[in-house]
């Protein structure tokens, strides 16, 4: 067992040959240089299974095998997010695109239709989703990536037309909208998955199921902080030859092309950065803490951009209170749009350890730190739940056979999350949705779960306006 | 959106930006370098939005093409074992098809797999599938991806109506579109990478891609055909006119004629190919031009003469 009698074994064992007995130094020296963790356990197998499934999916012939029921899909909303979903779906076997709907027929609709045709999907383009639902009877599932203020109507109409729906977050720009979506899903019995895609990310699932729930590596989480920072960018524009006629914009609820392109900043259309960005991560706060917030206080402002075209807050700082099963906790979150330093991440801090994770592995590879007084993690390292610690000092002094020189000031051991996501970020969440359509899985983000997050997130803008701490009641999160 | 300054980097620069009074300039970091758009347009805000759209395209391409991004297409390809396949996006497939073509054209002097077996990857462009027939092929599109991004950025700027523009990625990959009004071309310089103030050539170009590759003193590049360090070249530049059918989408007939991607890749090859091979390649490729700066032998450093290949002289 690792951890016992740690000193001076390396050389003797190496010289003696025979079956290697694993000691802590081997773990430190060996495993940290073998990212595959080939010796033991869970993570390796998990990663391998995941990669095999991926490889099988990738090598599957373009025509779905007989036992794979082909799903006819349509997309409503072919903007940036619709294109991200399309790219990910093109890598999932067994899907047949039938239709693409977008009111920007001259540009985004055309672009996505052309891409799909290159992949041999014979799709029809529509401006009006109702016409699409009328004509495309074969559609089984609809992907909705329209502006937030359209989500409820698009989702409900599709559900009532008998389609399963994958709808982007934020579920809706209003709680009434979100609530009506939950009820429509219940009434129709159709599936509704909301696009909080981290819920299906194998790295996040590993952290939740293995590191926090089973191994309890963080002990009791008392504080959390996270951020999504972005640098200054100009407002979104459009090529002037492809501007949408005003009558069409008005018909679909936009006062002009600027609002159509920048709806996220407008009240009554989107919710500003706290909803666009914060929602993803505040969703993880509740998931990992096992509780919805009890209180929220927030400060925000229109500090930088033209308030006439940026009606929502460009800078938001929030503090939530939680009553978790293990005790009270507080969580901080910030989003600002004037400096992208350190990008986005979530940092969970327990009395026994810390987990720093980001959806973007480039941004942050996922780090774990053990409190020096916490029980050793050797068991979890051996099981492959966490990587062996990365200890630069040990490597440099490897020929001494010592773990470290006692006089050294040693940085805390940094462990990493040994599960990688190789697919586009949204692919596992989409796969989970289609697997559920086929009756082979359970939704990772059903509308009831997304509703809880919408309650927590939409309240931030309310708290900023109020200027004081607001409280949640348990029944606020229930429908 | 920075102010002007010395614009010479990596042996290829824009001469006299101060003379280009009406030209707006926008910068963005991506692919470990700085991308810039120079454009002439009366509306500053509109030009900035167009540039931003072009930069977002570059970021998207980096997410698909970079081997340093854990869930990029290229990372997935780099993890394939023999018999496995991965579906990739249209941009990745097109970039790989162009790379494969240039690998063949240069006899492997341009090799984004650096000797690990590019030819052992099957590129099924109809189904956007990349299949590995051996283990361990490692693709690095660093020597072509910037150029490919520059090509697509230029198409996007034209779509926005910014015809009078120049786009570059780290000055090693430049694409000049229509010149600023009243000029016959965008002024570019070729300079000695060891002594950037030593301007070797001044060009005025439009609808042309220009690529540069060079080594600073003491550096070398490895010849993927032999695994040995290559010597004897300080820098190489390649120019290729943009095809008339600019903006033409890739089609069933093949990938788009991505002039900047091609020049980007060819400069790497020109650092390795013999003088005779370069001459032959330019001979049979109408419009292709190349400049090579040999390592000076004997004589004072930095004094070797530029060798020109192509039809201009």
PDB file of N, CA and C in Angstrom, chain A residues 86-161:
ATOM      1  N   UNK A  86     -24.911  22.271 -34.378  1.00  0.00           N
ATOM      2  CA  UNK A  86     -24.879  21.543 -35.649  1.00  0.00           C
ATOM      3  C   UNK A  86     -23.540  20.825 -35.837  1.00  0.00           C
ATOM      4  N   UNK A  87     -22.453  21.554 -35.580  1.00  0.00           N
ATOM      5  CA  UNK A  87     -21.122  20.950 -35.721  1.00  0.00           C
ATOM      6  C   UNK A  87     -20.991  19.704 -34.843  1.00  0.00           C
ATOM      7  N   UNK A  88     -21.480  19.814 -33.610  1.00  0.00           N
ATOM      8  CA  UNK A  88     -21.376  18.666 -32.697  1.00  0.00           C
ATOM      9  C   UNK A  88     -22.267  17.523 -33.182  1.00  0.00           C
ATOM     10  N   UNK A  89     -23.473  17.850 -33.670  1.00  0.00           N
ATOM     11  CA  UNK A  89     -24.404  16.804 -34.099  1.00  0.00           C
ATOM     12  C   UNK A  89     -23.913  16.077 -35.340  1.00  0.00           C
ATOM     13  N   UNK A  90     -23.143  16.762 -36.174  1.00  0.00           N
ATOM     14  CA  UNK A  90     -22.607  16.098 -37.367  1.00  0.00           C
ATOM     15  C   UNK A  90     -21.648  14.968 -36.995  1.00  0.00           C
ATOM     16  N   UNK A  91     -21.204  14.969 -35.749  1.00  0.00           N
ATOM     17  CA  UNK A  91     -20.287  13.911 -35.295  1.00  0.00           C
ATOM     18  C   UNK A  91     -21.027  12.799 -34.564  1.00  0.00           C
ATOM     19  N   UNK A  92     -22.337  12.902 -34.474  1.00  0.00           N
ATOM     20  CA  UNK A  92     -23.133  11.869 -33.791  1.00  0.00           C
ATOM     21  C   UNK A  92     -23.849  11.021 -34.837  1.00  0.00           C
ATOM     22  N   UNK A  93     -23.630   9.701 -34.843  1.00  0.00           N
ATOM     23  CA  UNK A  93     -24.277   8.870 -35.862  1.00  0.00           C
ATOM     24  C   UNK A  93     -25.771   8.700 -35.591  1.00  0.00           C
ATOM     25  N   UNK A  94     -26.508   8.401 -36.659  1.00  0.00           N
ATOM     26  CA  UNK A  94     -27.922   8.071 -36.493  1.00  0.00           C
ATOM     27  C   UNK A  94     -28.840   9.281 -36.484  1.00  0.00           C
ATOM     28  N   UNK A  95     -28.348  10.425 -36.929  1.00  0.00           N
ATOM     29  CA  UNK A  95     -29.201  11.607 -36.999  1.00  0.00           C
ATOM     30  C   UNK A  95     -29.426  11.972 -38.462  1.00  0.00           C
ATOM     31  N   UNK A  96     -30.627  12.426 -38.749  1.00  0.00           N
ATOM     32  CA  UNK A  96     -30.945  12.863 -40.113  1.00  0.00           C
ATOM     33  C   UNK A  96     -31.553  14.257 -40.013  1.00  0.00           C
ATOM     34  N   UNK A  97     -30.810  15.265 -40.460  1.00  0.00           N
ATOM     35  CA  UNK A  97     -31.339  16.629 -40.466  1.00  0.00           C
ATOM     36  C   UNK A  97     -32.393  16.760 -41.558  1.00  0.00           C
ATOM     37  N   UNK A  98     -33.535  17.361 -41.197  1.00  0.00           N
ATOM     38  CA  UNK A  98     -34.616  17.563 -42.157  1.00  0.00           C
ATOM     39  C   UNK A  98     -34.863  19.028 -42.472  1.00  0.00           C
ATOM     40  N   UNK A  99     -34.654  19.886 -41.489  1.00  0.00           N
ATOM     41  CA  UNK A  99     -35.031  21.282 -41.699  1.00  0.00           C
ATOM     42  C   UNK A  99     -34.207  22.209 -40.811  1.00  0.00           C
ATOM     43  N   UNK A 100     -34.031  23.425 -41.321  1.00  0.00           N
ATOM     44  CA  UNK A 100     -33.358  24.475 -40.576  1.00  0.00           C
ATOM     45  C   UNK A 100     -34.227  25.714 -40.652  1.00  0.00           C
ATOM     46  N   UNK A 101     -34.506  26.315 -39.496  1.00  0.00           N
ATOM     47  CA  UNK A 101     -35.352  27.495 -39.463  1.00  0.00           C
ATOM     48  C   UNK A 101     -34.586  28.660 -38.859  1.00  0.00           C
ATOM     49  N   UNK A 102     -34.552  29.760 -39.572  1.00  0.00           N
ATOM     50  CA  UNK A 102     -33.950  30.977 -39.024  1.00  0.00           C
ATOM     51  C   UNK A 102     -34.505  32.152 -39.798  1.00  0.00           C
ATOM     52  N   UNK A 103     -34.785  33.233 -39.093  1.00  0.00           N
ATOM     53  CA  UNK A 103     -35.359  34.383 -39.799  1.00  0.00           C
ATOM     54  C   UNK A 103     -34.295  35.123 -40.614  1.00  0.00           C
ATOM     55  N   UNK A 104     -33.021  34.877 -40.320  1.00  0.00           N
ATOM     56  CA  UNK A 104     -31.951  35.484 -41.140  1.00  0.00           C
ATOM     57  C   UNK A 104     -31.677  34.558 -42.315  1.00  0.00           C
ATOM     58  N   UNK A 105     -32.673  34.485 -43.193  1.00  0.00           N
ATOM     59  CA  UNK A 105     -32.616  33.538 -44.305  1.00  0.00           C
ATOM     60  C   UNK A 105     -31.436  33.815 -45.229  1.00  0.00           C
ATOM     61  N   UNK A 106     -31.069  35.109 -45.316  1.00  0.00           N
ATOM     62  CA  UNK A 106     -30.026  35.516 -46.271  1.00  0.00           C
ATOM     63  C   UNK A 106     -28.638  35.067 -45.831  1.00  0.00           C
ATOM     64  N   UNK A 107     -28.477  34.785 -44.559  1.00  0.00           N
ATOM     65  CA  UNK A 107     -27.097  34.584 -44.085  1.00  0.00           C
ATOM     66  C   UNK A 107     -26.957  33.311 -43.262  1.00  0.00           C
ATOM     67  N   UNK A 108     -27.365  33.367 -41.999  1.00  0.00           N
ATOM     68  CA  UNK A 108     -27.122  32.205 -41.138  1.00  0.00           C
ATOM     69  C   UNK A 108     -27.882  30.966 -41.596  1.00  0.00           C
ATOM     70  N   UNK A 109     -29.137  31.154 -42.018  1.00  0.00           N
ATOM     71  CA  UNK A 109     -29.893  29.982 -42.455  1.00  0.00           C
ATOM     72  C   UNK A 109     -29.210  29.324 -43.655  1.00  0.00           C
ATOM     73  N   UNK A 110     -28.814  30.178 -44.588  1.00  0.00           N
ATOM     74  CA  UNK A 110     -28.168  29.681 -45.805  1.00  0.00           C
ATOM     75  C   UNK A 110     -26.867  28.945 -45.469  1.00  0.00           C
ATOM     76  N   UNK A 111     -26.120  29.534 -44.530  1.00  0.00           N
ATOM     77  CA  UNK A 111     -24.835  28.939 -44.173  1.00  0.00           C
ATOM     78  C   UNK A 111     -25.018  27.534 -43.592  1.00  0.00           C
ATOM     79  N   UNK A 112     -25.961  27.385 -42.675  1.00  0.00           N
ATOM     80  CA  UNK A 112     -26.144  26.078 -42.029  1.00  0.00           C
ATOM     81  C   UNK A 112     -26.741  25.073 -43.025  1.00  0.00           C
ATOM     82  N   UNK A 113     -27.674  25.529 -43.851  1.00  0.00           N
ATOM     83  CA  UNK A 113     -28.236  24.636 -44.870  1.00  0.00           C
ATOM     84  C   UNK A 113     -27.114  24.133 -45.786  1.00  0.00           C
ATOM     85  N   UNK A 114     -26.240  25.045 -46.204  1.00  0.00           N
ATOM     86  CA  UNK A 114     -25.141  24.642 -47.087  1.00  0.00           C
ATOM     87  C   UNK A 114     -24.204  23.648 -46.416  1.00  0.00           C
ATOM     88  N   UNK A 115     -23.893  23.909 -45.153  1.00  0.00           N
ATOM     89  CA  UNK A 115     -23.019  22.970 -44.426  1.00  0.00           C
ATOM     90  C   UNK A 115     -23.674  21.595 -44.376  1.00  0.00           C
ATOM     91  N   UNK A 116     -24.948  21.560 -44.037  1.00  0.00           N
ATOM     92  CA  UNK A 116     -25.627  20.267 -43.909  1.00  0.00           C
ATOM     93  C   UNK A 116     -25.698  19.548 -45.252  1.00  0.00           C
ATOM     94  N   UNK A 117     -25.895  20.298 -46.318  1.00  0.00           N
ATOM     95  CA  UNK A 117     -25.940  19.657 -47.638  1.00  0.00           C
ATOM     96  C   UNK A 117     -24.595  19.051 -48.005  1.00  0.00           C
ATOM     97  N   UNK A 118     -23.522  19.713 -47.582  1.00  0.00           N
ATOM     98  CA  UNK A 118     -22.198  19.126 -47.825  1.00  0.00           C
ATOM     99  C   UNK A 118     -22.058  17.795 -47.104  1.00  0.00           C
ATOM    100  N   UNK A 119     -22.758  17.650 -45.976  1.00  0.00           N
ATOM    101  CA  UNK A 119     -22.743  16.378 -45.246  1.00  0.00           C
ATOM    102  C   UNK A 119     -23.890  15.466 -45.683  1.00  0.00           C
ATOM    103  N   UNK A 120     -24.471  15.780 -46.835  1.00  0.00           N
ATOM    104  CA  UNK A 120     -25.488  14.929 -47.468  1.00  0.00           C
ATOM    105  C   UNK A 120     -26.798  14.862 -46.693  1.00  0.00           C
ATOM    106  N   UNK A 121     -27.111  15.920 -45.963  1.00  0.00           N
ATOM    107  CA  UNK A 121     -28.430  16.018 -45.348  1.00  0.00           C
ATOM    108  C   UNK A 121     -29.278  16.908 -46.249  1.00  0.00           C
ATOM    109  N   UNK A 122     -30.345  16.348 -46.788  1.00  0.00           N
ATOM    110  CA  UNK A 122     -31.207  17.135 -47.678  1.00  0.00           C
ATOM    111  C   UNK A 122     -32.188  17.929 -46.829  1.00  0.00           C
ATOM    112  N   UNK A 123     -31.805  19.129 -46.476  1.00  0.00           N
ATOM    113  CA  UNK A 123     -32.634  19.910 -45.564  1.00  0.00           C
ATOM    114  C   UNK A 123     -33.366  21.025 -46.302  1.00  0.00           C
ATOM    115  N   UNK A 124     -34.518  21.368 -45.759  1.00  0.00           N
ATOM    116  CA  UNK A 124     -35.264  22.524 -46.236  1.00  0.00           C
ATOM    117  C   UNK A 124     -35.075  23.673 -45.268  1.00  0.00           C
ATOM    118  N   UNK A 125     -34.993  24.888 -45.813  1.00  0.00           N
ATOM    119  CA  UNK A 125     -34.850  26.067 -44.975  1.00  0.00           C
ATOM    120  C   UNK A 125     -36.196  26.753 -44.766  1.00  0.00           C
ATOM    121  N   UNK A 126     -36.441  27.236 -43.555  1.00  0.00           N
ATOM    122  CA  UNK A 126     -37.691  27.931 -43.247  1.00  0.00           C
ATOM    123  C   UNK A 126     -37.398  29.231 -42.494  1.00  0.00           C
ATOM    124  N   UNK A 127     -38.274  30.210 -42.745  1.00  0.00           N
ATOM    125  CA  UNK A 127     -38.207  31.436 -41.958  1.00  0.00           C
ATOM    126  C   UNK A 127     -39.130  31.306 -40.740  1.00  0.00           C
ATOM    127  N   UNK A 128     -40.282  30.664 -40.953  1.00  0.00           N
ATOM    128  CA  UNK A 128     -41.304  30.581 -39.913  1.00  0.00           C
ATOM    129  C   UNK A 128     -41.349  29.152 -39.377  1.00  0.00           C
ATOM    130  N   UNK A 129     -41.137  29.026 -38.066  1.00  0.00           N
ATOM    131  CA  UNK A 129     -41.075  27.669 -37.495  1.00  0.00           C
ATOM    132  C   UNK A 129     -42.422  26.957 -37.572  1.00  0.00           C
ATOM    133  N   UNK A 130     -43.530  27.754 -37.589  1.00  0.00           N
ATOM    134  CA  UNK A 130     -44.851  27.102 -37.649  1.00  0.00           C
ATOM    135  C   UNK A 130     -45.050  26.425 -38.998  1.00  0.00           C
ATOM    136  N   UNK A 131     -44.569  27.098 -40.050  1.00  0.00           N
ATOM    137  CA  UNK A 131     -44.633  26.480 -41.374  1.00  0.00           C
ATOM    138  C   UNK A 131     -43.785  25.209 -41.399  1.00  0.00           C
ATOM    139  N   UNK A 132     -42.641  25.286 -40.748  1.00  0.00           N
ATOM    140  CA  UNK A 132     -41.781  24.105 -40.692  1.00  0.00           C
ATOM    141  C   UNK A 132     -42.490  22.946 -39.986  1.00  0.00           C
ATOM    142  N   UNK A 133     -43.122  23.238 -38.851  1.00  0.00           N
ATOM    143  CA  UNK A 133     -43.814  22.168 -38.121  1.00  0.00           C
ATOM    144  C   UNK A 133     -44.982  21.616 -38.931  1.00  0.00           C
ATOM    145  N   UNK A 134     -45.639  22.475 -39.701  1.00  0.00           N
ATOM    146  CA  UNK A 134     -46.748  22.027 -40.545  1.00  0.00           C
ATOM    147  C   UNK A 134     -46.280  21.087 -41.642  1.00  0.00           C
ATOM    148  N   UNK A 135     -45.154  21.442 -42.256  1.00  0.00           N
ATOM    149  CA  UNK A 135     -44.743  20.712 -43.461  1.00  0.00           C
ATOM    150  C   UNK A 135     -43.850  19.510 -43.184  1.00  0.00           C
ATOM    151  N   UNK A 136     -43.053  19.596 -42.137  1.00  0.00           N
ATOM    152  CA  UNK A 136     -42.047  18.548 -41.900  1.00  0.00           C
ATOM    153  C   UNK A 136     -42.572  17.564 -40.863  1.00  0.00           C
ATOM    154  N   UNK A 137     -43.477  16.714 -41.298  1.00  0.00           N
ATOM    155  CA  UNK A 137     -44.126  15.813 -40.345  1.00  0.00           C
ATOM    156  C   UNK A 137     -43.173  14.757 -39.785  1.00  0.00           C
ATOM    157  N   UNK A 138     -42.104  14.494 -40.510  1.00  0.00           N
ATOM    158  CA  UNK A 138     -41.223  13.386 -40.098  1.00  0.00           C
ATOM    159  C   UNK A 138     -40.313  13.731 -38.927  1.00  0.00           C
ATOM    160  N   UNK A 139     -40.264  14.998 -38.571  1.00  0.00           N
ATOM    161  CA  UNK A 139     -39.312  15.411 -37.524  1.00  0.00           C
ATOM    162  C   UNK A 139     -39.646  14.739 -36.187  1.00  0.00           C
ATOM    163  N   UNK A 140     -38.605  14.149 -35.575  1.00  0.00           N
ATOM    164  CA  UNK A 140     -38.763  13.550 -34.247  1.00  0.00           C
ATOM    165  C   UNK A 140     -38.349  14.514 -33.146  1.00  0.00           C
ATOM    166  N   UNK A 141     -37.303  15.301 -33.422  1.00  0.00           N
ATOM    167  CA  UNK A 141     -36.738  16.143 -32.360  1.00  0.00           C
ATOM    168  C   UNK A 141     -36.328  17.488 -32.934  1.00  0.00           C
ATOM    169  N   UNK A 142     -36.525  18.530 -32.142  1.00  0.00           N
ATOM    170  CA  UNK A 142     -36.171  19.878 -32.578  1.00  0.00           C
ATOM    171  C   UNK A 142     -35.136  20.456 -31.619  1.00  0.00           C
ATOM    172  N   UNK A 143     -34.114  21.049 -32.204  1.00  0.00           N
ATOM    173  CA  UNK A 143     -33.085  21.738 -31.430  1.00  0.00           C
ATOM    174  C   UNK A 143     -33.408  23.222 -31.481  1.00  0.00           C
ATOM    175  N   UNK A 144     -33.490  23.858 -30.328  1.00  0.00           N
ATOM    176  CA  UNK A 144     -33.864  25.274 -30.289  1.00  0.00           C
ATOM    177  C   UNK A 144     -32.690  26.101 -29.773  1.00  0.00           C
ATOM    178  N   UNK A 145     -32.212  26.985 -30.641  1.00  0.00           N
ATOM    179  CA  UNK A 145     -31.080  27.854 -30.285  1.00  0.00           C
ATOM    180  C   UNK A 145     -31.399  29.281 -30.707  1.00  0.00           C
ATOM    181  N   UNK A 146     -32.596  29.698 -30.343  1.00  0.00           N
ATOM    182  CA  UNK A 146     -33.061  31.044 -30.670  1.00  0.00           C
ATOM    183  C   UNK A 146     -32.783  31.965 -29.478  1.00  0.00           C
ATOM    184  N   UNK A 147     -33.005  33.276 -29.634  1.00  0.00           N
ATOM    185  CA  UNK A 147     -32.859  34.169 -28.475  1.00  0.00           C
ATOM    186  C   UNK A 147     -33.780  33.745 -27.324  1.00  0.00           C
ATOM    187  N   UNK A 148     -33.334  34.018 -26.092  1.00  0.00           N
ATOM    188  CA  UNK A 148     -34.009  33.511 -24.893  1.00  0.00           C
ATOM    189  C   UNK A 148     -35.515  33.815 -24.873  1.00  0.00           C
ATOM    190  N   UNK A 149     -35.887  35.000 -25.365  1.00  0.00           N
ATOM    191  CA  UNK A 149     -37.298  35.389 -25.228  1.00  0.00           C
ATOM    192  C   UNK A 149     -38.207  34.600 -26.162  1.00  0.00           C
ATOM    193  N   UNK A 150     -37.634  33.842 -27.068  1.00  0.00           N
ATOM    194  CA  UNK A 150     -38.412  32.963 -27.946  1.00  0.00           C
ATOM    195  C   UNK A 150     -38.487  31.526 -27.425  1.00  0.00           C
ATOM    196  N   UNK A 151     -37.641  31.183 -26.454  1.00  0.00           N
ATOM    197  CA  UNK A 151     -37.510  29.769 -26.059  1.00  0.00           C
ATOM    198  C   UNK A 151     -38.846  29.133 -25.664  1.00  0.00           C
ATOM    199  N   UNK A 152     -39.600  29.848 -24.811  1.00  0.00           N
ATOM    200  CA  UNK A 152     -40.817  29.220 -24.283  1.00  0.00           C
ATOM    201  C   UNK A 152     -41.791  28.907 -25.421  1.00  0.00           C
ATOM    202  N   UNK A 153     -42.031  29.878 -26.267  1.00  0.00           N
ATOM    203  CA  UNK A 153     -43.015  29.633 -27.327  1.00  0.00           C
ATOM    204  C   UNK A 153     -42.541  28.545 -28.299  1.00  0.00           C
ATOM    205  N   UNK A 154     -41.271  28.640 -28.717  1.00  0.00           N
ATOM    206  CA  UNK A 154     -40.756  27.617 -29.634  1.00  0.00           C
ATOM    207  C   UNK A 154     -40.838  26.228 -29.000  1.00  0.00           C
ATOM    208  N   UNK A 155     -40.415  26.142 -27.746  1.00  0.00           N
ATOM    209  CA  UNK A 155     -40.387  24.836 -27.077  1.00  0.00           C
ATOM    210  C   UNK A 155     -41.803  24.271 -26.927  1.00  0.00           C
ATOM    211  N   UNK A 156     -42.697  25.112 -26.427  1.00  0.00           N
ATOM    212  CA  UNK A 156     -44.056  24.618 -26.158  1.00  0.00           C
ATOM    213  C   UNK A 156     -44.735  24.193 -27.457  1.00  0.00           C
ATOM    214  N   UNK A 157     -44.591  25.001 -28.504  1.00  0.00           N
ATOM    215  CA  UNK A 157     -45.230  24.643 -29.776  1.00  0.00           C
ATOM    216  C   UNK A 157     -44.645  23.351 -30.353  1.00  0.00           C
ATOM    217  N   UNK A 158     -43.364  23.168 -30.198  1.00  0.00           N
ATOM    218  CA  UNK A 158     -42.747  21.930 -30.712  1.00  0.00           C
ATOM    219  C   UNK A 158     -43.203  20.719 -29.886  1.00  0.00           C
ATOM    220  N   UNK A 159     -43.226  20.878 -28.566  1.00  0.00           N
ATOM    221  CA  UNK A 159     -43.684  19.771 -27.714  1.00  0.00           C
ATOM    222  C   UNK A 159     -45.120  19.403 -28.073  1.00  0.00           C
ATOM    223  N   UNK A 160     -45.949  20.427 -28.244  1.00  0.00           N
ATOM    224  CA  UNK A 160     -47.355  20.160 -28.561  1.00  0.00           C
ATOM    225  C   UNK A 160     -47.522  19.550 -29.935  1.00  0.00           C
ATOM    226  N   UNK A 161     -46.562  19.812 -30.810  1.00  0.00           N
ATOM    227  CA  UNK A 161     -46.604  19.171 -32.132  1.00  0.00           C
ATOM    228  C   UNK A 161     -46.054  17.748 -32.070  1.00  0.00           C
TER     229      UNK A 161
END
